[in-house]
Amino acid sequence: MKTISGLLVVLALAAASAAWAQDYPNRPVTIIVPQAAGGANDILGRILAQELSRGFGQQFVVENRVGANGNIGTQAAAKAARDGYTLLFTISAAHAVNPTLYAKVPFDPVKDFDPIMLVATVPFLLVVHPAVPASSTQELIALAKARPGELAYGSSGNGATNHLLAEMLKSMAGIDMLHVPYKGVAAALTDMLGGRVQVAFASVPSVKSHVRDGKLRALGISTLKRSSVAPEVPPVADAVAGYNADFWVGLFTGAGTSGEVTTKLHGVLVKALAGADVRERMAAQGAEVVGGTPAELAAALKADIAKWARVVKDARITID
């Protein structure tokens, strides 16, 4: 009798769980964005929130939890209830890089989260000041080899995305450039425009107008192939075989969330990202829509953890 009673309890709980998942969402859902309001990832997250709200007829709200290069918001998402009512929308630079960049992080990027969708990729441009006598990535590499340590490249801080991109280029191309870290993108670009640093990697929206006006020169893009967000710029990989830094933005939920919930979320996003308006709004933020499966996001995360761990260790980059 006890065995039958126990089985009935299990079946009742399973039925209740299935009914709950079918009813999802029946209250507002929070999307934690572990980056600051107003930035590209925040804007992309708000586009997703609008589309999810429209698709489900329920409110999805972005909550910015900033600090520690994304670790604070990611930790909050990892500790939230695993019920699909707290989601994480983050960038690979935080989710895949921080576990190696920091001596200790308060979350496990794989074990603490279930992937929902690799939403888009966000390429970076390799740019130089017009005074630099190089009109291609090949010519920049030749110049750096002829003048080792003389060219300075700017970044938005130690361990930042553009720092990692430049260090990977240095390693793969066998060149030496001086790293000049700044406190944020704005300060780095100001000195770049003034010619105080000669080279940088930067997001497409942040430098597009400067390239158009001739204040900066775009030599390459970080994707393996040409990107729709800057189709006129050749890949850095044309000069450095295998160079590929396809940073992505992805949506996660807590590990162990009902599969029915994640399937519903993925299905609504697939429909939303198929719309031309959504793609155009994301492209304005330098993002190229992918709309991949949960398995594709899991694979991208695993590959990036390994790739950026090598870059961080080879360049001896650490953040306490």
PDB file of C-alpha atoms in Angstrom:
ATOM      1  CA  MET A   1       0.000   0.000   0.000  1.00  0.00           C
ATOM      2  CA  LYS A   2       2.832   2.388   0.864  1.00  0.00           C
ATOM      3  CA  THR A   3       4.384   1.800  -2.545  1.00  0.00           C
ATOM      4  CA  ILE A   4       1.084   2.530  -4.286  1.00  0.00           C
ATOM      5  CA  SER A   5       0.543   5.662  -2.181  1.00  0.00           C
ATOM      6  CA  GLY A   6       4.021   6.904  -2.977  1.00  0.00           C
ATOM      7  CA  LEU A   7       3.455   6.305  -6.680  1.00  0.00           C
ATOM      8  CA  LEU A   8       0.196   8.220  -6.554  1.00  0.00           C
ATOM      9  CA  VAL A   9       1.967  11.166  -4.915  1.00  0.00           C
ATOM     10  CA  VAL A  10       4.647  11.165  -7.633  1.00  0.00           C
ATOM     11  CA  LEU A  11       2.018  11.018 -10.380  1.00  0.00           C
ATOM     12  CA  ALA A  12       0.041  13.823  -8.757  1.00  0.00           C
ATOM     13  CA  LEU A  13       3.151  16.021  -8.537  1.00  0.00           C
ATOM     14  CA  ALA A  14       4.025  15.268 -12.162  1.00  0.00           C
ATOM     15  CA  ALA A  15       0.519  16.184 -13.261  1.00  0.00           C
ATOM     16  CA  ALA A  16       0.635  19.411 -11.248  1.00  0.00           C
ATOM     17  CA  SER A  17       4.028  20.280 -12.749  1.00  0.00           C
ATOM     18  CA  ALA A  18       2.742  19.675 -16.278  1.00  0.00           C
ATOM     19  CA  ALA A  19      -0.334  21.810 -15.639  1.00  0.00           C
ATOM     20  CA  TRP A  20       1.862  24.570 -14.186  1.00  0.00           C
ATOM     21  CA  ALA A  21       4.137  24.506 -17.226  1.00  0.00           C
ATOM     22  CA  GLN A  22       1.148  24.718 -19.579  1.00  0.00           C
ATOM     23  CA  ASP A  23      -0.059  27.774 -17.661  1.00  0.00           C
ATOM     24  CA  TYR A  24       3.336  29.510 -17.928  1.00  0.00           C
ATOM     25  CA  PRO A  25       3.647  32.450 -17.644  1.00  0.00           C
ATOM     26  CA  ASN A  26       0.787  33.525 -15.395  1.00  0.00           C
ATOM     27  CA  ARG A  27       2.663  36.432 -13.805  1.00  0.00           C
ATOM     28  CA  PRO A  28       5.438  38.868 -14.844  1.00  0.00           C
ATOM     29  CA  VAL A  29       8.830  37.408 -15.786  1.00  0.00           C
ATOM     30  CA  THR A  30      12.136  39.101 -14.936  1.00  0.00           C
ATOM     31  CA  ILE A  31      14.995  39.130 -17.442  1.00  0.00           C
ATOM     32  CA  ILE A  32      18.238  39.922 -15.632  1.00  0.00           C
ATOM     33  CA  VAL A  33      20.727  41.814 -17.795  1.00  0.00           C
ATOM     34  CA  PRO A  34      24.071  41.912 -15.947  1.00  0.00           C
ATOM     35  CA  GLN A  35      25.266  44.931 -17.918  1.00  0.00           C
ATOM     36  CA  ALA A  36      24.429  48.627 -17.538  1.00  0.00           C
ATOM     37  CA  ALA A  37      21.269  50.242 -18.850  1.00  0.00           C
ATOM     38  CA  GLY A  38      21.687  51.978 -22.203  1.00  0.00           C
ATOM     39  CA  GLY A  39      24.381  49.656 -23.517  1.00  0.00           C
ATOM     40  CA  ALA A  40      23.943  47.384 -26.528  1.00  0.00           C
ATOM     41  CA  ASN A  41      23.164  44.276 -24.471  1.00  0.00           C
ATOM     42  CA  ASP A  42      20.578  46.172 -22.433  1.00  0.00           C
ATOM     43  CA  ILE A  43      18.877  47.432 -25.593  1.00  0.00           C
ATOM     44  CA  LEU A  44      18.893  43.950 -27.127  1.00  0.00           C
ATOM     45  CA  GLY A  45      17.439  42.555 -23.904  1.00  0.00           C
ATOM     46  CA  ARG A  46      14.635  45.100 -23.990  1.00  0.00           C
ATOM     47  CA  ILE A  47      13.844  44.183 -27.586  1.00  0.00           C
ATOM     48  CA  LEU A  48      13.515  40.561 -26.473  1.00  0.00           C
ATOM     49  CA  ALA A  49      11.386  41.552 -23.476  1.00  0.00           C
ATOM     50  CA  GLN A  50       8.987  43.444 -25.752  1.00  0.00           C
ATOM     51  CA  GLU A  51       8.672  40.502 -28.127  1.00  0.00           C
ATOM     52  CA  LEU A  52       8.186  37.960 -25.337  1.00  0.00           C
ATOM     53  CA  SER A  53       5.561  40.185 -23.716  1.00  0.00           C
ATOM     54  CA  ARG A  54       3.748  40.419 -27.034  1.00  0.00           C
ATOM     55  CA  GLY A  55       4.049  36.699 -27.752  1.00  0.00           C
ATOM     56  CA  PHE A  56       2.856  35.497 -24.342  1.00  0.00           C
ATOM     57  CA  GLY A  57       0.461  38.306 -23.475  1.00  0.00           C
ATOM     58  CA  GLN A  58       2.305  38.626 -20.168  1.00  0.00           C
ATOM     59  CA  GLN A  59       4.832  41.180 -18.976  1.00  0.00           C
ATOM     60  CA  PHE A  60       8.559  40.440 -19.343  1.00  0.00           C
ATOM     61  CA  VAL A  61      10.653  43.069 -17.541  1.00  0.00           C
ATOM     62  CA  VAL A  62      14.397  43.786 -17.858  1.00  0.00           C
ATOM     63  CA  GLU A  63      16.243  44.244 -14.582  1.00  0.00           C
ATOM     64  CA  ASN A  64      19.816  45.542 -14.775  1.00  0.00           C
ATOM     65  CA  ARG A  65      22.030  43.968 -12.109  1.00  0.00           C
ATOM     66  CA  VAL A  66      25.455  45.458 -12.759  1.00  0.00           C
ATOM     67  CA  GLY A  67      28.871  45.035 -11.191  1.00  0.00           C
ATOM     68  CA  ALA A  68      31.999  42.867 -11.308  1.00  0.00           C
ATOM     69  CA  ASN A  69      31.961  42.693 -15.099  1.00  0.00           C
ATOM     70  CA  GLY A  70      28.620  40.877 -15.114  1.00  0.00           C
ATOM     71  CA  ASN A  71      29.248  38.518 -12.190  1.00  0.00           C
ATOM     72  CA  ILE A  72      26.753  40.140  -9.809  1.00  0.00           C
ATOM     73  CA  GLY A  73      23.777  39.856 -12.135  1.00  0.00           C
ATOM     74  CA  THR A  74      24.740  36.356 -13.228  1.00  0.00           C
ATOM     75  CA  GLN A  75      24.987  35.245  -9.596  1.00  0.00           C
ATOM     76  CA  ALA A  76      21.520  36.671  -8.897  1.00  0.00           C
ATOM     77  CA  ALA A  77      20.093  34.693 -11.812  1.00  0.00           C
ATOM     78  CA  ALA A  78      21.865  31.525 -10.657  1.00  0.00           C
ATOM     79  CA  LYS A  79      20.350  31.823  -7.170  1.00  0.00           C
ATOM     80  CA  ALA A  80      16.799  32.573  -8.342  1.00  0.00           C
ATOM     81  CA  ALA A  81      14.027  29.985  -8.252  1.00  0.00           C
ATOM     82  CA  ARG A  82      14.288  27.510 -11.127  1.00  0.00           C
ATOM     83  CA  ASP A  83      10.757  28.173 -12.346  1.00  0.00           C
ATOM     84  CA  GLY A  84      11.268  30.193 -15.531  1.00  0.00           C
ATOM     85  CA  TYR A  85      10.239  33.473 -13.927  1.00  0.00           C
ATOM     86  CA  THR A  86      13.834  34.717 -13.739  1.00  0.00           C
ATOM     87  CA  LEU A  87      15.829  34.597 -16.972  1.00  0.00           C
ATOM     88  CA  LEU A  88      19.371  35.699 -17.785  1.00  0.00           C
ATOM     89  CA  PHE A  89      20.223  37.584 -20.961  1.00  0.00           C
ATOM     90  CA  THR A  90      23.964  37.972 -21.187  1.00  0.00           C
ATOM     91  CA  ILE A  91      26.997  38.183 -23.432  1.00  0.00           C
ATOM     92  CA  SER A  92      29.619  35.523 -23.998  1.00  0.00           C
ATOM     93  CA  ALA A  93      32.310  37.939 -22.819  1.00  0.00           C
ATOM     94  CA  ALA A  94      30.814  37.687 -19.326  1.00  0.00           C
ATOM     95  CA  HIS A  95      29.407  34.167 -19.270  1.00  0.00           C
ATOM     96  CA  ALA A  96      32.235  32.311 -21.010  1.00  0.00           C
ATOM     97  CA  VAL A  97      35.249  34.468 -20.117  1.00  0.00           C
ATOM     98  CA  ASN A  98      34.751  35.490 -16.483  1.00  0.00           C
ATOM     99  CA  PRO A  99      35.186  31.985 -15.035  1.00  0.00           C
ATOM    100  CA  THR A 100      38.794  32.066 -16.284  1.00  0.00           C
ATOM    101  CA  LEU A 101      39.397  35.803 -15.957  1.00  0.00           C
ATOM    102  CA  TYR A 102      38.541  35.900 -12.253  1.00  0.00           C
ATOM    103  CA  ALA A 103      40.194  33.728  -9.619  1.00  0.00           C
ATOM    104  CA  LYS A 104      36.724  32.807  -8.361  1.00  0.00           C
ATOM    105  CA  VAL A 105      33.207  33.453  -9.659  1.00  0.00           C
ATOM    106  CA  PRO A 106      30.007  32.830  -7.658  1.00  0.00           C
ATOM    107  CA  PHE A 107      28.346  30.696 -10.335  1.00  0.00           C
ATOM    108  CA  ASP A 108      29.017  27.877 -12.761  1.00  0.00           C
ATOM    109  CA  PRO A 109      28.138  29.022 -16.304  1.00  0.00           C
ATOM    110  CA  VAL A 110      27.239  25.483 -17.375  1.00  0.00           C
ATOM    111  CA  LYS A 111      25.886  23.700 -14.301  1.00  0.00           C
ATOM    112  CA  ASP A 112      23.788  26.617 -12.969  1.00  0.00           C
ATOM    113  CA  PHE A 113      21.953  27.420 -16.211  1.00  0.00           C
ATOM    114  CA  ASP A 114      19.872  25.832 -18.935  1.00  0.00           C
ATOM    115  CA  PRO A 115      20.321  27.383 -22.405  1.00  0.00           C
ATOM    116  CA  ILE A 116      17.291  28.695 -24.251  1.00  0.00           C
ATOM    117  CA  MET A 117      18.647  30.432 -27.340  1.00  0.00           C
ATOM    118  CA  LEU A 118      21.780  31.873 -28.884  1.00  0.00           C
ATOM    119  CA  VAL A 119      20.004  35.036 -29.990  1.00  0.00           C
ATOM    120  CA  ALA A 120      22.628  36.893 -32.014  1.00  0.00           C
ATOM    121  CA  THR A 121      26.317  37.383 -32.625  1.00  0.00           C
ATOM    122  CA  VAL A 122      28.034  40.717 -32.037  1.00  0.00           C
ATOM    123  CA  PRO A 123      31.147  41.258 -34.179  1.00  0.00           C
ATOM    124  CA  PHE A 124      33.871  43.805 -33.483  1.00  0.00           C
ATOM    125  CA  LEU A 125      35.808  45.963 -35.937  1.00  0.00           C
ATOM    126  CA  LEU A 126      39.580  46.282 -35.983  1.00  0.00           C
ATOM    127  CA  VAL A 127      40.148  50.018 -36.470  1.00  0.00           C
ATOM    128  CA  VAL A 128      43.174  52.292 -36.692  1.00  0.00           C
ATOM    129  CA  HIS A 129      43.762  56.030 -36.595  1.00  0.00           C
ATOM    130  CA  PRO A 130      44.106  57.497 -40.136  1.00  0.00           C
ATOM    131  CA  ALA A 131      47.743  58.406 -39.411  1.00  0.00           C
ATOM    132  CA  VAL A 132      48.631  54.709 -39.216  1.00  0.00           C
ATOM    133  CA  PRO A 133      50.154  53.690 -42.585  1.00  0.00           C
ATOM    134  CA  ALA A 134      48.059  50.533 -42.970  1.00  0.00           C
ATOM    135  CA  SER A 135      44.973  50.005 -45.111  1.00  0.00           C
ATOM    136  CA  SER A 136      44.487  46.302 -44.336  1.00  0.00           C
ATOM    137  CA  THR A 137      45.006  43.841 -41.522  1.00  0.00           C
ATOM    138  CA  GLN A 138      47.949  42.384 -43.441  1.00  0.00           C
ATOM    139  CA  GLU A 139      49.619  45.791 -43.607  1.00  0.00           C
ATOM    140  CA  LEU A 140      48.988  46.445 -39.907  1.00  0.00           C
ATOM    141  CA  ILE A 141      50.622  43.139 -39.004  1.00  0.00           C
ATOM    142  CA  ALA A 142      53.629  43.940 -41.191  1.00  0.00           C
ATOM    143  CA  LEU A 143      53.902  47.372 -39.559  1.00  0.00           C
ATOM    144  CA  ALA A 144      53.708  45.903 -36.052  1.00  0.00           C
ATOM    145  CA  LYS A 145      56.408  43.383 -36.906  1.00  0.00           C
ATOM    146  CA  ALA A 146      58.639  46.143 -38.254  1.00  0.00           C
ATOM    147  CA  ARG A 147      58.052  48.299 -35.152  1.00  0.00           C
ATOM    148  CA  PRO A 148      57.578  45.840 -32.249  1.00  0.00           C
ATOM    149  CA  GLY A 149      56.064  47.419 -29.139  1.00  0.00           C
ATOM    150  CA  GLU A 150      55.672  50.860 -30.746  1.00  0.00           C
ATOM    151  CA  LEU A 151      52.010  50.672 -31.760  1.00  0.00           C
ATOM    152  CA  ALA A 152      49.587  51.182 -28.875  1.00  0.00           C
ATOM    153  CA  TYR A 153      46.135  49.659 -28.765  1.00  0.00           C
ATOM    154  CA  GLY A 154      43.371  50.914 -26.508  1.00  0.00           C
ATOM    155  CA  SER A 155      40.768  48.897 -24.638  1.00  0.00           C
ATOM    156  CA  SER A 156      37.880  49.655 -22.302  1.00  0.00           C
ATOM    157  CA  GLY A 157      39.705  47.975 -19.445  1.00  0.00           C
ATOM    158  CA  ASN A 158      41.833  45.029 -18.400  1.00  0.00           C
ATOM    159  CA  GLY A 159      40.032  41.832 -19.371  1.00  0.00           C
ATOM    160  CA  ALA A 160      37.452  43.661 -21.502  1.00  0.00           C
ATOM    161  CA  THR A 161      36.254  42.183 -24.773  1.00  0.00           C
ATOM    162  CA  ASN A 162      38.408  44.457 -26.925  1.00  0.00           C
ATOM    163  CA  HIS A 163      41.450  43.646 -24.760  1.00  0.00           C
ATOM    164  CA  LEU A 164      40.944  39.917 -25.367  1.00  0.00           C
ATOM    165  CA  LEU A 165      40.446  40.436 -29.099  1.00  0.00           C
ATOM    166  CA  ALA A 166      43.719  42.335 -29.430  1.00  0.00           C
ATOM    167  CA  GLU A 167      45.626  39.803 -27.347  1.00  0.00           C
ATOM    168  CA  MET A 168      44.321  36.981 -29.516  1.00  0.00           C
ATOM    169  CA  LEU A 169      45.459  38.898 -32.620  1.00  0.00           C
ATOM    170  CA  LYS A 170      48.901  39.472 -31.081  1.00  0.00           C
ATOM    171  CA  SER A 171      49.268  35.791 -30.272  1.00  0.00           C
ATOM    172  CA  MET A 172      48.008  34.422 -33.580  1.00  0.00           C
ATOM    173  CA  ALA A 173      49.833  36.966 -35.762  1.00  0.00           C
ATOM    174  CA  GLY A 174      53.053  36.921 -33.732  1.00  0.00           C
ATOM    175  CA  ILE A 175      53.151  40.684 -33.146  1.00  0.00           C
ATOM    176  CA  ASP A 176      53.818  42.945 -30.176  1.00  0.00           C
ATOM    177  CA  MET A 177      51.669  46.003 -29.394  1.00  0.00           C
ATOM    178  CA  LEU A 178      51.389  48.043 -26.211  1.00  0.00           C
ATOM    179  CA  HIS A 179      48.127  47.705 -24.280  1.00  0.00           C
ATOM    180  CA  VAL A 180      46.622  50.943 -22.929  1.00  0.00           C
ATOM    181  CA  PRO A 181      43.553  50.173 -20.770  1.00  0.00           C
ATOM    182  CA  TYR A 182      40.882  52.823 -20.129  1.00  0.00           C
ATOM    183  CA  LYS A 183      37.903  53.036 -17.814  1.00  0.00           C
ATOM    184  CA  GLY A 184      35.250  52.437 -20.413  1.00  0.00           C
ATOM    185  CA  VAL A 185      34.712  52.650 -24.158  1.00  0.00           C
ATOM    186  CA  ALA A 186      34.156  56.416 -24.309  1.00  0.00           C
ATOM    187  CA  ALA A 187      37.571  57.279 -22.865  1.00  0.00           C
ATOM    188  CA  ALA A 188      39.321  54.787 -25.139  1.00  0.00           C
ATOM    189  CA  LEU A 189      37.611  56.180 -28.242  1.00  0.00           C
ATOM    190  CA  THR A 190      38.419  59.772 -27.264  1.00  0.00           C
ATOM    191  CA  ASP A 191      42.136  58.994 -27.186  1.00  0.00           C
ATOM    192  CA  MET A 192      41.842  56.892 -30.318  1.00  0.00           C
ATOM    193  CA  LEU A 193      40.285  59.781 -32.231  1.00  0.00           C
ATOM    194  CA  GLY A 194      43.007  62.053 -30.894  1.00  0.00           C
ATOM    195  CA  GLY A 195      45.725  59.709 -32.108  1.00  0.00           C
ATOM    196  CA  ARG A 196      47.114  58.958 -28.643  1.00  0.00           C
ATOM    197  CA  VAL A 197      46.512  55.260 -29.303  1.00  0.00           C
ATOM    198  CA  GLN A 198      46.663  53.920 -32.822  1.00  0.00           C
ATOM    199  CA  VAL A 199      44.745  50.632 -32.816  1.00  0.00           C
ATOM    200  CA  ALA A 200      41.604  49.214 -31.229  1.00  0.00           C
ATOM    201  CA  PHE A 201      38.840  46.673 -31.522  1.00  0.00           C
ATOM    202  CA  ALA A 202      35.417  48.252 -31.108  1.00  0.00           C
ATOM    203  CA  SER A 203      31.761  47.351 -31.551  1.00  0.00           C
ATOM    204  CA  VAL A 204      30.279  48.328 -34.900  1.00  0.00           C
ATOM    205  CA  PRO A 205      27.798  50.942 -33.553  1.00  0.00           C
ATOM    206  CA  SER A 206      30.457  52.679 -31.445  1.00  0.00           C
ATOM    207  CA  VAL A 207      32.754  53.435 -34.403  1.00  0.00           C
ATOM    208  CA  LYS A 208      30.545  53.249 -37.481  1.00  0.00           C
ATOM    209  CA  SER A 209      30.058  57.015 -37.788  1.00  0.00           C
ATOM    210  CA  HIS A 210      33.773  57.677 -37.178  1.00  0.00           C
ATOM    211  CA  VAL A 211      34.713  55.244 -39.954  1.00  0.00           C
ATOM    212  CA  ARG A 212      32.157  56.832 -42.283  1.00  0.00           C
ATOM    213  CA  ASP A 213      33.555  60.313 -41.565  1.00  0.00           C
ATOM    214  CA  GLY A 214      37.157  59.205 -42.096  1.00  0.00           C
ATOM    215  CA  LYS A 215      38.170  59.738 -38.478  1.00  0.00           C
ATOM    216  CA  LEU A 216      39.006  56.048 -38.141  1.00  0.00           C
ATOM    217  CA  ARG A 217      39.834  53.344 -40.665  1.00  0.00           C
ATOM    218  CA  ALA A 218      38.266  49.869 -40.445  1.00  0.00           C
ATOM    219  CA  LEU A 219      40.703  47.128 -41.423  1.00  0.00           C
ATOM    220  CA  GLY A 220      38.858  43.966 -40.448  1.00  0.00           C
ATOM    221  CA  ILE A 221      35.950  42.372 -38.631  1.00  0.00           C
ATOM    222  CA  SER A 222      36.256  39.708 -35.946  1.00  0.00           C
ATOM    223  CA  THR A 223      33.921  37.162 -37.573  1.00  0.00           C
ATOM    224  CA  LEU A 224      35.226  34.267 -39.643  1.00  0.00           C
ATOM    225  CA  LYS A 225      33.247  35.485 -42.671  1.00  0.00           C
ATOM    226  CA  ARG A 226      31.898  38.863 -43.739  1.00  0.00           C
ATOM    227  CA  SER A 227      29.053  40.087 -41.544  1.00  0.00           C
ATOM    228  CA  SER A 228      25.762  41.666 -42.551  1.00  0.00           C
ATOM    229  CA  VAL A 229      26.311  44.444 -39.981  1.00  0.00           C
ATOM    230  CA  ALA A 230      29.408  45.666 -41.878  1.00  0.00           C
ATOM    231  CA  PRO A 231      29.525  43.768 -45.194  1.00  0.00           C
ATOM    232  CA  GLU A 232      32.128  46.078 -46.695  1.00  0.00           C
ATOM    233  CA  VAL A 233      34.786  45.090 -44.123  1.00  0.00           C
ATOM    234  CA  PRO A 234      36.818  41.895 -44.724  1.00  0.00           C
ATOM    235  CA  PRO A 235      37.386  39.418 -41.891  1.00  0.00           C
ATOM    236  CA  VAL A 236      40.598  39.588 -39.889  1.00  0.00           C
ATOM    237  CA  ALA A 237      40.739  35.864 -40.709  1.00  0.00           C
ATOM    238  CA  ASP A 238      41.658  36.769 -44.300  1.00  0.00           C
ATOM    239  CA  ALA A 239      45.038  37.830 -42.908  1.00  0.00           C
ATOM    240  CA  VAL A 240      45.227  35.561 -39.850  1.00  0.00           C
ATOM    241  CA  ALA A 241      43.900  32.096 -40.637  1.00  0.00           C
ATOM    242  CA  GLY A 242      41.442  30.841 -38.043  1.00  0.00           C
ATOM    243  CA  TYR A 243      40.944  34.165 -36.282  1.00  0.00           C
ATOM    244  CA  ASN A 244      37.333  34.150 -35.126  1.00  0.00           C
ATOM    245  CA  ALA A 245      35.802  36.009 -32.213  1.00  0.00           C
ATOM    246  CA  ASP A 246      32.081  35.729 -32.691  1.00  0.00           C
ATOM    247  CA  PHE A 247      30.841  37.093 -29.401  1.00  0.00           C
ATOM    248  CA  TRP A 248      27.202  36.210 -28.816  1.00  0.00           C
ATOM    249  CA  VAL A 249      24.236  37.229 -26.713  1.00  0.00           C
ATOM    250  CA  GLY A 250      22.115  34.449 -25.310  1.00  0.00           C
ATOM    251  CA  LEU A 251      19.097  33.744 -23.111  1.00  0.00           C
ATOM    252  CA  PHE A 252      19.311  31.299 -20.206  1.00  0.00           C
ATOM    253  CA  THR A 253      17.132  30.097 -17.367  1.00  0.00           C
ATOM    254  CA  GLY A 254      18.097  28.363 -14.145  1.00  0.00           C
ATOM    255  CA  ALA A 255      19.246  24.758 -14.435  1.00  0.00           C
ATOM    256  CA  GLY A 256      16.448  22.289 -13.879  1.00  0.00           C
ATOM    257  CA  THR A 257      13.645  24.519 -15.156  1.00  0.00           C
ATOM    258  CA  SER A 258      10.829  22.547 -16.746  1.00  0.00           C
ATOM    259  CA  GLY A 259      11.603  21.559 -20.320  1.00  0.00           C
ATOM    260  CA  GLU A 260       8.112  22.618 -21.330  1.00  0.00           C
ATOM    261  CA  VAL A 261       8.831  26.148 -20.116  1.00  0.00           C
ATOM    262  CA  THR A 262      12.107  26.450 -22.032  1.00  0.00           C
ATOM    263  CA  THR A 263      10.444  25.002 -25.131  1.00  0.00           C
ATOM    264  CA  LYS A 264       7.672  27.604 -24.928  1.00  0.00           C
ATOM    265  CA  LEU A 265      10.182  30.430 -24.505  1.00  0.00           C
ATOM    266  CA  HIS A 266      12.266  29.200 -27.434  1.00  0.00           C
ATOM    267  CA  GLY A 267       9.220  28.848 -29.675  1.00  0.00           C
ATOM    268  CA  VAL A 268       8.023  32.410 -29.071  1.00  0.00           C
ATOM    269  CA  LEU A 269      11.536  33.776 -29.683  1.00  0.00           C
ATOM    270  CA  VAL A 270      11.879  31.885 -32.962  1.00  0.00           C
ATOM    271  CA  LYS A 271       8.734  33.586 -34.262  1.00  0.00           C
ATOM    272  CA  ALA A 272       9.818  37.007 -32.949  1.00  0.00           C
ATOM    273  CA  LEU A 273      13.314  36.868 -34.456  1.00  0.00           C
ATOM    274  CA  ALA A 274      11.921  35.946 -37.859  1.00  0.00           C
ATOM    275  CA  GLY A 275      10.442  39.435 -38.121  1.00  0.00           C
ATOM    276  CA  ALA A 276      12.286  41.946 -40.288  1.00  0.00           C
ATOM    277  CA  ASP A 277      11.608  44.749 -37.800  1.00  0.00           C
ATOM    278  CA  VAL A 278      13.258  42.868 -34.934  1.00  0.00           C
ATOM    279  CA  ARG A 279      16.267  42.000 -37.079  1.00  0.00           C
ATOM    280  CA  GLU A 280      16.663  45.623 -38.154  1.00  0.00           C
ATOM    281  CA  ARG A 281      16.452  46.884 -34.578  1.00  0.00           C
ATOM    282  CA  MET A 282      19.095  44.383 -33.513  1.00  0.00           C
ATOM    283  CA  ALA A 283      21.307  45.211 -36.473  1.00  0.00           C
ATOM    284  CA  ALA A 284      21.248  48.850 -35.354  1.00  0.00           C
ATOM    285  CA  GLN A 285      23.014  47.611 -32.200  1.00  0.00           C
ATOM    286  CA  GLY A 286      25.609  45.719 -34.234  1.00  0.00           C
ATOM    287  CA  ALA A 287      23.962  42.334 -33.650  1.00  0.00           C
ATOM    288  CA  GLU A 288      23.392  39.716 -36.338  1.00  0.00           C
ATOM    289  CA  VAL A 289      20.406  37.505 -35.480  1.00  0.00           C
ATOM    290  CA  VAL A 290      21.090  33.778 -35.192  1.00  0.00           C
ATOM    291  CA  GLY A 291      18.103  32.316 -33.340  1.00  0.00           C
ATOM    292  CA  GLY A 292      19.777  28.993 -32.619  1.00  0.00           C
ATOM    293  CA  THR A 293      18.632  25.987 -30.623  1.00  0.00           C
ATOM    294  CA  PRO A 294      19.372  25.378 -26.918  1.00  0.00           C
ATOM    295  CA  ALA A 295      21.922  22.748 -27.972  1.00  0.00           C
ATOM    296  CA  GLU A 296      23.704  25.272 -30.205  1.00  0.00           C
ATOM    297  CA  LEU A 297      23.977  27.754 -27.341  1.00  0.00           C
ATOM    298  CA  ALA A 298      25.315  25.019 -25.060  1.00  0.00           C
ATOM    299  CA  ALA A 299      27.936  24.081 -27.662  1.00  0.00           C
ATOM    300  CA  ALA A 300      28.933  27.718 -28.258  1.00  0.00           C
ATOM    301  CA  LEU A 301      29.333  28.273 -24.513  1.00  0.00           C
ATOM    302  CA  LYS A 302      31.499  25.188 -24.082  1.00  0.00           C
ATOM    303  CA  ALA A 303      33.707  26.123 -27.060  1.00  0.00           C
ATOM    304  CA  ASP A 304      34.116  29.719 -25.923  1.00  0.00           C
ATOM    305  CA  ILE A 305      35.043  28.772 -22.366  1.00  0.00           C
ATOM    306  CA  ALA A 306      37.909  26.697 -23.762  1.00  0.00           C
ATOM    307  CA  LYS A 307      38.971  29.279 -26.377  1.00  0.00           C
ATOM    308  CA  TRP A 308      39.046  32.296 -24.097  1.00  0.00           C
ATOM    309  CA  ALA A 309      40.710  30.352 -21.295  1.00  0.00           C
ATOM    310  CA  ARG A 310      43.671  29.865 -23.635  1.00  0.00           C
ATOM    311  CA  VAL A 311      43.764  33.571 -24.550  1.00  0.00           C
ATOM    312  CA  VAL A 312      43.512  34.703 -20.924  1.00  0.00           C
ATOM    313  CA  LYS A 313      46.210  32.308 -19.748  1.00  0.00           C
ATOM    314  CA  ASP A 314      48.585  32.979 -22.651  1.00  0.00           C
ATOM    315  CA  ALA A 315      48.301  36.741 -22.113  1.00  0.00           C
ATOM    316  CA  ARG A 316      48.439  36.299 -18.305  1.00  0.00           C
ATOM    317  CA  ILE A 317      45.353  38.452 -17.812  1.00  0.00           C
ATOM    318  CA  THR A 318      43.967  38.421 -14.281  1.00  0.00           C
ATOM    319  CA  ILE A 319      41.323  40.366 -12.361  1.00  0.00           C
ATOM    320  CA  ASP A 320      41.068  40.063  -8.581  1.00  0.00           C
TER     321      ASP A 320
END
